[in-house]
Amino acid sequence: MATMQDVANLAGVSLSTVSYTLTGKRPVSAATRARIEAAMAELGFRRHAAARALAARRTHVLALAYPTYGVALGATLNDIVRGAVEAARESGYELVLWPVDSTEPEVLRELAGQRTADGVLLMEVALDDPRIEAVESVGVPCAMIGRTQDPGDRVWVDIDFEDALTQAVEHLWGLGHRSIAFLNRSQAQLDTHYGPAVRARDAYVAAMTEHGLDPLTVACDVTPPAGRRVGTELLASHRDLTALIVMNELALFGVASALREADLQVPRDFSVLAVAIAEDISQMYDRPLSFLAAPGPDQGRLAVRGLLDLIEGRTTTGGTNLRCALHPQSTTGPVPVP
Amino acid sequence: MATMQDVANLAGVSLSTVSYTLTGKRPVSAATRARIEAAMAELGFRRHAAARALAARRTHVLALAYPTYGVALGATLNDIVRGAVEAARESGYELVLWPVDSTEPEVLRELAGQRTADGVLLMEVALDDPRIEAVESVGVPCAMIGRTQDPGDRVWVDIDFEDALTQAVEHLWGLGHRSIAFLNRSQAQLDTHYGPAVRARDAYVAAMTEHGLDPLTVACDVTPPAGRRVGTELLASHRDLTALIVMNELALFGVASALREADLQVPRDFSVLAVAIAEDISQMYDRPLSFLAAPGPDQGRLAVRGLLDLIEGRTTTGGTNLRCALHPQSTTGPVPVP
DNA sequence: GCGCTTCGACGAAGCGCTTCGACAGAGTAT
DNA sequence: ATACTCTGTCGAAGCGCTTCGTCGAAGCGC
């Protein structure tokens, strides 16, 4: 493994000059730079990350705590990851994933404490997330995707569920639907006041009320069989229903089965609109799904930018809510004529 | 941030003694060790990873190249990750995930070249995978989950598809089924001779032939809609079929729809057996799915062990094929009486 | 031609740890 | 008592970089 000293020798310059061509922190003449670059290419030189990190007191690595349990569909998380990776690279940082679940903050404390990353991104943040304290306790900056009950002046990026559900109700209202139900996340999430579930429900109720409609919310476990069960019950007990808003990735697939079994053709007899799902997931559905796209890549990107502001001592943006874009496709249509 | 020197001062010993209590590479008396540990606790000392890596020429980090595109279901990959994390920790290593797709070996070369990890694990290895050369070109050991056309004496851990399909056919044969089809991965994968698809198909054909049965294989894109389409066609064109072996995670869900639409009750009228899927995925099915469990955690574990053998200069195991365990549940049953 | 600034390059001092050689003192064998 | 081996500890030399202070050589106005 060639070192910077080898490069310097071959190029006939001093070690520090090589360093400066690499970091750009001091000017280097074009001629010298060319010689150095030639030498680096010839030797196949690569900076030794540990040495760099030690000397510069910066690893140029950002870590994203990546849950490995209970992640049935990778697409949603991966959208975020891709946005984050991109933003990090643009700023000369690498993003790595730490496979750590929310239940093991100690692992996070250990990892962060060794200073293997300059900052940590937390995804799927719970209302009272012990990981934040763990990371901050060892003096490492962190940013969250989602947000805690009281984020203070921390950096966070969340989805604008209020806007998303307003858009959803309005889209269906515009198509003539007057009986629109909302299939939410699990009761357990509601019971613990999990932000997305609560905020989406409240926004849905508000939007319905505003249009003079009766809201109808059902909680549903995050699995296809649960979606099928809940969907079937819902269709049986509310025969006047013509549209369903679903904010539950996995239940969505069960809902499709329930509709088929109830002999309802989509969108002729019934409309389905998914909220806050990744585009990849919409493509797994029977037919082109009408959906409000979760801003996954942007969430990742913005969270990284905010984290870098924190790391590099710039003033931070605080929190941001990101809108979901409506993609009306083939599962929403005009209300059926009776 | 307390350094080892701070700990040494507080404990009244030399820096090197602190190091030796941490690494255990030289004996330290119980009394001294106790003083040092007390000092470390008091100062909240944590080893600086970069300094350690630089001095020891070892990062104690293993990287797993983690694809973020085309991963609809995270469960399968995550099983592997969990096994790998566990095995790494047992040996005093941390596992991190590098979000790098198979299509960008250069990123991998860059990352590995900076020596931020002592070894790299590759998952979803293709027959001719450019990532292997990329990692090895910078002198970093690597191990694969799956395997290339010609793995040479590299370390790999794969699924024993021959055994899995033999088990599958035998399970159904035992239940009296004589008309058993096999729903494979995509035609594209078969065309490129992708190992799992080819080996599974060949093993299925062999097992069927051995029992004097006619094999019937269909390729299917890895999406639920494709599974529904192919499933529907298959059921329509082969009315005598009583069982289907599926080795296609996502198509599986489409197959469920196809069966329901064809008014076939499972397992009364028809049996479905999934091959090489993660247990989490089996739980997403309508009813308790009969399946051959992919040995994900064991794949991760063994791959890590093999990689560590390589890194620490022990003799390596070469390749290993892991068996899938049969979990007969509620989607396979006796052949229906005509 | 003088002193002035500016540019580009150099040398050396660390960053926080591991590890090697050395060595004092206790234990054992002679 | 002598010579020897262990144990447990210390000091110092790096690991491969970044970065600070420094300084020669141009380039400039007058």
Coordinates of N, CA and C (backbone and C1' of nucleotides) in Angstrom, one line a residue, chain B residues 14 16-17 26-29 32 54-55 57, chain D residues 7-17:
Chain B
S14 N 1.3 3.5 33.4 CA 1.7 4.1 32.1 C 0.6 3.8 31.0
S16 N 0.9 2.4 28.2 CA 0.9 1.0 27.6 C 0.2 0.0 28.5
T17 N 0.3 0.2 29.8 CA -0.5 -0.7 30.7 C -2.0 -0.6 30.4
R26 N -1.0 -8.6 26.9 CA 0.1 -9.0 27.9 C -0.6 -9.0 29.3
P27 N -0.1 -9.7 30.2 CA -0.8 -9.8 31.5 C -0.7 -8.5 32.3
V28 N -1.8 -8.3 33.0 CA -1.9 -7.1 33.9 C -2.4 -7.6 35.2
S29 N -1.8 -7.2 36.3 CA -2.3 -7.8 37.6 C -3.7 -7.3 37.9
T32 N -4.0 -3.7 39.4 CA -3.8 -2.6 38.4 C -5.0 -2.5 37.5
L54 N -5.2 2.8 13.2 CA -3.9 3.2 12.6 C -2.8 2.5 13.2
A55 N -2.8 2.4 14.5 CA -1.7 1.8 15.2 C -1.7 0.3 15.1
R57 N -3.1 -1.4 12.7 CA -3.3 -1.9 11.3 C -4.5 -2.8 11.1
Chain D
dT7 P 4.4 -16.7 33.7 O5' 4.0 -15.6 34.7 C5' 4.9 -14.6 35.1 C4' 4.4 -13.6 36.1 C3' 3.2 -12.8 35.5 O3' 2.5 -12.3 36.6 C1' 5.3 -11.5 35.7
dG8 P 1.2 -11.4 36.4 O5' 1.8 -9.9 36.3 C5' 2.3 -9.4 37.5 C4' 2.9 -8.0 37.2 C3' 1.9 -7.1 36.4 O3' 1.9 -5.8 37.2 C1' 4.0 -7.1 35.3
dT9 P 0.9 -4.6 36.8 O5' 1.9 -3.6 36.1 C5' 2.9 -3.0 36.9 C4' 4.0 -2.4 36.0 C3' 3.5 -1.3 35.0 O3' 3.7 0.0 35.7 C1' 5.2 -2.7 34.1
dC10 P 3.4 1.3 35.0 O5' 4.7 1.7 34.1 C5' 5.9 1.7 34.8 C4' 7.0 1.9 33.8 C3' 6.8 3.1 32.8 O3' 7.9 4.0 32.9 C1' 7.4 1.2 31.6
dG11 P 7.7 5.6 32.5 O5' 8.5 5.6 31.1 C5' 9.8 5.0 31.1 C4' 10.3 4.9 29.7 C3' 10.0 6.2 28.8 O3' 11.2 6.5 28.2 C1' 9.2 4.2 27.7
dA12 P 11.2 7.8 27.2 O5' 11.2 7.0 25.8 C5' 11.8 5.8 25.6 C4' 11.7 5.3 24.1 C3' 11.5 6.5 23.1 O3' 12.0 6.0 21.9 C1' 9.5 5.1 23.1
dA13 P 12.3 7.1 20.7 O5' 11.9 6.1 19.5 C5' 12.2 4.7 19.5 C4' 11.3 4.0 18.5 C3' 11.0 4.8 17.3 O3' 10.9 3.9 16.2 C1' 9.0 4.4 18.4
dG14 P 10.9 4.4 14.7 O5' 9.8 5.6 14.8 C5' 8.8 5.7 13.8 C4' 7.9 4.5 13.8 C3' 6.7 4.7 12.9 O3' 6.5 3.5 12.2 C1' 5.9 4.5 15.1
dC15 P 6.2 3.6 10.6 O5' 4.6 3.4 10.6 C5' 4.0 2.2 10.9 C4' 2.5 2.5 11.0 C3' 2.0 3.5 10.0 O3' 1.4 2.8 8.9 C1' 1.1 3.9 12.2
dG16 P 2.0 3.0 7.4 O5' 1.1 4.3 6.9 C5' -0.3 4.2 6.9 C4' -0.9 5.6 6.9 C3' -0.4 6.5 5.7 O3' -1.5 7.0 5.1 C1' -0.2 7.6 7.8
dC17 P -1.5 7.9 3.9 O5' -2.6 8.9 4.3 C5' -2.4 10.3 4.4 C4' -3.0 10.8 5.7 C3' -3.1 12.3 5.7 O3' -4.4 12.7 5.3 C1' -2.0 11.5 7.7

